Amino acid sequence: MKTIRPVSDLRNNFSDISKTVHETAQPVFLTKNGYGDMVVLSMEAYERLQFDSEVYFKLLEAEREAEYTDKRYSPKEVLRAMRDAVGANENV
């Protein structure tokens, strides 16, 4: 369930809002004059959201590329390319 609070709570009850976003890992939505104004997230939740977003767009890009080409890679080719990209030893 969404947590919705007036923006004035940010000033008057900051520690409570901070505790909520850290304990629940969920955003708190702040309203101003009855309308949505901003969202407060913990740094950890924000970073996870950013990571998930990056992964989603990379997968979307790969799906689009797959639509326009017949080139496919074997699991060994993918693993080799990943190891080359990070400079890992192939014997690991």
CSV table of N, CA and C in Angstrom, one decimal:
chain,number,residue,atom,x,y,z
A,1,MET,N,0.8,-1.2,0.0
A,1,MET,CA,0.0,0.0,0.0
A,1,MET,C,0.9,1.2,0.0
A,2,LYS,N,0.5,2.2,-0.8
A,2,LYS,CA,1.3,3.4,-0.9
A,2,LYS,C,1.2,4.3,0.4
A,3,THR,N,2.4,4.9,0.7
A,3,THR,CA,2.4,5.8,1.8
A,3,THR,C,2.4,7.2,1.3
A,4,ILE,N,1.3,7.9,1.6
A,4,ILE,CA,1.1,9.3,1.0
A,4,ILE,C,1.0,10.2,2.2
A,5,ARG,N,1.8,11.3,2.2
A,5,ARG,CA,1.9,12.2,3.3
A,5,ARG,C,2.0,13.6,2.7
A,6,PRO,N,1.6,14.6,3.5
A,6,PRO,CA,1.7,16.0,3.0
A,6,PRO,C,3.2,16.4,3.0
A,7,VAL,N,3.6,17.3,2.1
A,7,VAL,CA,5.0,17.7,2.0
A,7,VAL,C,5.5,18.3,3.3
A,8,SER,N,4.6,18.9,4.1
A,8,SER,CA,5.0,19.6,5.3
A,8,SER,C,5.5,18.5,6.3
A,9,ASP,N,5.1,17.2,6.2
A,9,ASP,CA,5.7,16.2,7.0
A,9,ASP,C,7.2,16.0,6.8
A,10,LEU,N,7.7,16.4,5.7
A,10,LEU,CA,9.1,16.3,5.4
A,10,LEU,C,9.9,17.2,6.4
A,11,ARG,N,9.3,18.4,6.7
A,11,ARG,CA,10.0,19.3,7.6
A,11,ARG,C,9.6,18.9,9.0
A,12,ASN,N,8.4,18.6,9.3
A,12,ASN,CA,7.9,18.4,10.7
A,12,ASN,C,8.2,17.0,11.2
A,13,ASN,N,8.3,16.0,10.3
A,13,ASN,CA,8.5,14.6,10.8
A,13,ASN,C,9.5,13.9,9.9
A,14,PHE,N,10.6,14.6,9.6
A,14,PHE,CA,11.6,14.0,8.8
A,14,PHE,C,12.1,12.6,9.3
A,15,SER,N,12.4,12.5,10.6
A,15,SER,CA,13.0,11.3,11.1
A,15,SER,C,12.0,10.1,10.9
A,16,ASP,N,10.7,10.4,11.0
A,16,ASP,CA,9.7,9.3,10.8
A,16,ASP,C,9.6,8.9,9.3
A,17,ILE,N,9.7,9.9,8.4
A,17,ILE,CA,9.7,9.5,7.0
A,17,ILE,C,11.0,8.8,6.6
A,18,SER,N,12.1,9.2,7.2
A,18,SER,CA,13.4,8.5,6.9
A,18,SER,C,13.3,7.0,7.4
A,19,LYS,N,12.8,6.9,8.6
A,19,LYS,CA,12.6,5.5,9.2
A,19,LYS,C,11.7,4.7,8.3
A,20,THR,N,10.7,5.2,7.8
A,20,THR,CA,9.7,4.5,7.0
A,20,THR,C,10.4,4.0,5.7
A,21,VAL,N,11.1,4.9,5.0
A,21,VAL,CA,11.7,4.5,3.7
A,21,VAL,C,12.8,3.5,3.9
A,22,HIS,N,13.5,3.6,5.0
A,22,HIS,CA,14.6,2.6,5.2
A,22,HIS,C,14.0,1.3,5.7
A,23,GLU,N,13.0,1.3,6.5
A,23,GLU,CA,12.5,0.0,7.0
A,23,GLU,C,11.7,-0.8,5.9
A,24,THR,N,10.9,0.0,5.1
A,24,THR,CA,10.0,-0.7,4.2
A,24,THR,C,10.7,-0.8,2.8
A,25,ALA,N,11.7,-0.1,2.5
A,25,ALA,CA,12.4,0.0,1.2
A,25,ALA,C,11.4,0.4,0.1
A,26,GLN,N,10.3,1.1,0.5
A,26,GLN,CA,9.3,1.6,-0.4
A,26,GLN,C,9.3,3.1,-0.4
A,27,PRO,N,8.8,3.7,-1.4
A,27,PRO,CA,8.8,5.2,-1.5
A,27,PRO,C,7.7,5.8,-0.6
A,28,VAL,N,7.9,7.0,-0.2
A,28,VAL,CA,6.9,7.8,0.4
A,28,VAL,C,6.5,8.9,-0.5
A,29,PHE,N,5.2,9.0,-0.9
A,29,PHE,CA,4.7,10.0,-1.8
A,29,PHE,C,4.3,11.2,-1.0
A,30,LEU,N,4.8,12.4,-1.4
A,30,LEU,CA,4.4,13.6,-0.7
A,30,LEU,C,3.5,14.5,-1.6
A,31,THR,N,2.5,15.1,-1.0
A,31,THR,CA,1.6,15.9,-1.7
A,31,THR,C,1.7,17.4,-1.2
A,32,LYS,N,1.3,18.2,-2.2
A,32,LYS,CA,1.3,19.7,-1.9
A,32,LYS,C,0.0,20.2,-2.4
A,33,ASN,N,-0.8,20.8,-1.4
A,33,ASN,CA,-2.1,21.3,-1.8
A,33,ASN,C,-3.0,20.2,-2.3
A,34,GLY,N,-2.8,18.9,-1.9
A,34,GLY,CA,-3.7,17.8,-2.3
A,34,GLY,C,-3.2,17.1,-3.6
A,35,TYR,N,-2.1,17.6,-4.2
A,35,TYR,CA,-1.7,17.0,-5.4
A,35,TYR,C,-0.3,16.4,-5.2
A,36,GLY,N,0.0,15.3,-6.0
A,36,GLY,CA,1.3,14.7,-5.9
A,36,GLY,C,2.4,15.7,-6.2
A,37,ASP,N,3.5,15.8,-5.4
A,37,ASP,CA,4.5,16.7,-5.6
A,37,ASP,C,5.9,16.1,-5.7
A,38,MET,N,6.2,15.1,-4.8
A,38,MET,CA,7.5,14.5,-4.9
A,38,MET,C,7.5,13.1,-4.2
A,39,VAL,N,8.6,12.3,-4.5
A,39,VAL,CA,8.7,11.0,-3.9
A,39,VAL,C,10.0,10.9,-3.1
A,40,VAL,N,10.0,10.3,-2.0
A,40,VAL,CA,11.2,10.1,-1.2
A,40,VAL,C,11.5,8.7,-1.1
A,41,LEU,N,12.8,8.3,-1.4
A,41,LEU,CA,13.3,7.0,-1.4
A,41,LEU,C,14.6,6.9,-0.6
A,42,SER,N,14.9,5.7,0.0
A,42,SER,CA,16.2,5.5,0.5
A,42,SER,C,17.2,5.4,-0.6
A,43,MET,N,18.5,5.7,-0.3
A,43,MET,CA,19.5,5.5,-1.3
A,43,MET,C,19.6,4.1,-1.9
A,44,GLU,N,19.4,3.1,-1.0
A,44,GLU,CA,19.5,1.7,-1.4
A,44,GLU,C,18.3,1.4,-2.4
A,45,ALA,N,17.1,1.9,-2.1
A,45,ALA,CA,16.0,1.6,-2.9
A,45,ALA,C,16.2,2.3,-4.3
A,46,TYR,N,16.7,3.6,-4.2
A,46,TYR,CA,16.9,4.3,-5.5
A,46,TYR,C,18.0,3.6,-6.4
A,47,GLU,N,19.1,3.1,-5.8
A,47,GLU,CA,20.1,2.4,-6.5
A,47,GLU,C,19.6,1.1,-7.1
A,48,ARG,N,18.7,0.4,-6.4
A,48,ARG,CA,18.1,-0.8,-6.9
A,48,ARG,C,17.2,-0.5,-8.1
A,49,LEU,N,16.5,0.6,-7.9
A,49,LEU,CA,15.6,1.0,-9.0
A,49,LEU,C,16.4,1.4,-10.3
A,50,GLN,N,17.5,2.1,-10.1
A,50,GLN,CA,18.3,2.4,-11.2
A,50,GLN,C,18.9,1.2,-11.9
A,51,PHE,N,19.4,0.2,-11.1
A,51,PHE,CA,19.9,-1.0,-11.6
A,51,PHE,C,18.9,-1.8,-12.4
A,52,ASP,N,17.7,-1.9,-11.8
A,52,ASP,CA,16.6,-2.7,-12.5
A,52,ASP,C,16.2,-2.0,-13.8
A,53,SER,N,16.2,-0.7,-13.8
A,53,SER,CA,15.9,0.1,-15.0
A,53,SER,C,17.0,-0.2,-16.1
A,54,GLU,N,18.2,-0.1,-15.7
A,54,GLU,CA,19.3,-0.4,-16.6
A,54,GLU,C,19.2,-1.8,-17.2
A,55,VAL,N,19.0,-2.8,-16.4
A,55,VAL,CA,18.9,-4.1,-16.9
A,55,VAL,C,17.7,-4.3,-17.8
A,56,TYR,N,16.6,-3.7,-17.5
A,56,TYR,CA,15.4,-3.7,-18.3
A,56,TYR,C,15.7,-3.1,-19.7
A,57,PHE,N,16.3,-2.0,-19.8
A,57,PHE,CA,16.6,-1.4,-21.1
A,57,PHE,C,17.6,-2.1,-21.9
A,58,LYS,N,18.6,-2.7,-21.2
A,58,LYS,CA,19.6,-3.6,-21.9
A,58,LYS,C,18.9,-4.8,-22.5
A,59,LEU,N,18.0,-5.4,-21.8
A,59,LEU,CA,17.2,-6.5,-22.3
A,59,LEU,C,16.3,-6.1,-23.5
A,60,LEU,N,15.7,-5.0,-23.3
A,60,LEU,CA,14.8,-4.5,-24.4
A,60,LEU,C,15.7,-4.2,-25.7
A,61,GLU,N,16.9,-3.6,-25.5
A,61,GLU,CA,17.8,-3.4,-26.6
A,61,GLU,C,18.2,-4.7,-27.3
A,62,ALA,N,18.5,-5.7,-26.5
A,62,ALA,CA,18.8,-7.0,-27.0
A,62,ALA,C,17.7,-7.7,-27.8
A,63,GLU,N,16.5,-7.5,-27.3
A,63,GLU,CA,15.3,-8.1,-28.0
A,63,GLU,C,15.1,-7.4,-29.3
A,64,ARG,N,15.3,-6.1,-29.3
A,64,ARG,CA,15.1,-5.4,-30.6
A,64,ARG,C,16.2,-5.8,-31.6
A,65,GLU,N,17.4,-5.9,-31.1
A,65,GLU,CA,18.5,-6.3,-32.0
A,65,GLU,C,18.2,-7.7,-32.6
A,66,ALA,N,17.7,-8.6,-31.7
A,66,ALA,CA,17.4,-10.0,-32.2
A,66,ALA,C,16.3,-10.0,-33.3
A,67,GLU,N,15.4,-9.0,-33.3
A,67,GLU,CA,14.4,-8.9,-34.3
A,67,GLU,C,15.0,-8.6,-35.7
A,68,TYR,N,16.1,-7.8,-35.7
A,68,TYR,CA,16.7,-7.3,-36.9
A,68,TYR,C,17.9,-8.1,-37.5
A,69,THR,N,18.3,-9.2,-36.8
A,69,THR,CA,19.4,-10.0,-37.2
A,69,THR,C,19.2,-11.5,-36.9
A,70,ASP,N,19.8,-12.3,-37.8
A,70,ASP,CA,19.7,-13.7,-37.6
A,70,ASP,C,20.9,-14.3,-36.8
A,71,LYS,N,21.8,-13.4,-36.4
A,71,LYS,CA,23.0,-13.8,-35.7
A,71,LYS,C,22.6,-14.2,-34.3
A,72,ARG,N,23.1,-15.4,-33.9
A,72,ARG,CA,22.8,-16.0,-32.6
A,72,ARG,C,24.2,-16.4,-32.0
A,73,TYR,N,24.3,-16.4,-30.7
A,73,TYR,CA,25.5,-16.8,-30.1
A,73,TYR,C,25.3,-18.0,-29.2
A,74,SER,N,26.3,-18.9,-29.1
A,74,SER,CA,26.2,-20.0,-28.2
A,74,SER,C,26.6,-19.6,-26.8
A,75,PRO,N,26.2,-20.4,-25.8
A,75,PRO,CA,26.5,-20.0,-24.5
A,75,PRO,C,28.1,-19.8,-24.3
A,76,LYS,N,28.9,-20.7,-24.9
A,76,LYS,CA,30.3,-20.5,-24.8
A,76,LYS,C,30.8,-19.2,-25.4
A,77,GLU,N,30.2,-18.8,-26.5
A,77,GLU,CA,30.6,-17.5,-27.1
A,77,GLU,C,30.2,-16.4,-26.2
A,78,VAL,N,29.1,-16.4,-25.6
A,78,VAL,CA,28.7,-15.4,-24.7
A,78,VAL,C,29.6,-15.3,-23.5
A,79,LEU,N,29.9,-16.5,-22.9
A,79,LEU,CA,30.8,-16.5,-21.7
A,79,LEU,C,32.2,-16.0,-22.1
A,80,ARG,N,32.7,-16.4,-23.2
A,80,ARG,CA,34.0,-15.9,-23.7
A,80,ARG,C,34.0,-14.4,-23.8
A,81,ALA,N,32.9,-13.8,-24.4
A,81,ALA,CA,32.8,-12.4,-24.6
A,81,ALA,C,32.7,-11.7,-23.3
A,82,MET,N,32.0,-12.3,-22.4
A,82,MET,CA,31.9,-11.6,-21.0
A,82,MET,C,33.3,-11.6,-20.3
A,83,ARG,N,34.0,-12.8,-20.4
A,83,ARG,CA,35.3,-12.8,-19.8
A,83,ARG,C,36.2,-11.9,-20.4
A,84,ASP,N,36.2,-11.8,-21.7
A,84,ASP,CA,37.1,-10.8,-22.4
A,84,ASP,C,36.8,-9.4,-22.0
A,85,ALA,N,35.5,-9.1,-21.8
A,85,ALA,CA,35.0,-7.7,-21.5
A,85,ALA,C,35.5,-7.3,-20.1
A,86,VAL,N,35.6,-8.3,-19.1
A,86,VAL,CA,36.0,-8.0,-17.8
A,86,VAL,C,37.5,-8.4,-17.5
A,87,GLY,N,38.1,-9.0,-18.5
A,87,GLY,CA,39.5,-9.3,-18.4
A,87,GLY,C,39.8,-10.5,-17.5
A,88,ALA,N,38.7,-11.4,-17.4
A,88,ALA,CA,38.9,-12.6,-16.5
A,88,ALA,C,39.6,-13.7,-17.2
A,89,ASN,N,40.2,-14.5,-16.4
A,89,ASN,CA,41.0,-15.7,-16.9
A,89,ASN,C,40.0,-16.7,-17.3
A,90,GLU,N,40.2,-17.3,-18.5
A,90,GLU,CA,39.2,-18.3,-19.1
A,90,GLU,C,39.3,-19.6,-18.3
A,91,ASN,N,40.4,-19.9,-17.6
A,91,ASN,CA,40.5,-21.1,-16.8
A,91,ASN,C,39.8,-21.1,-15.5
A,92,VAL,N,39.1,-20.0,-15.2
A,92,VAL,CA,38.5,-20.0,-13.9
A,92,VAL,C,37.1,-20.7,-14.0
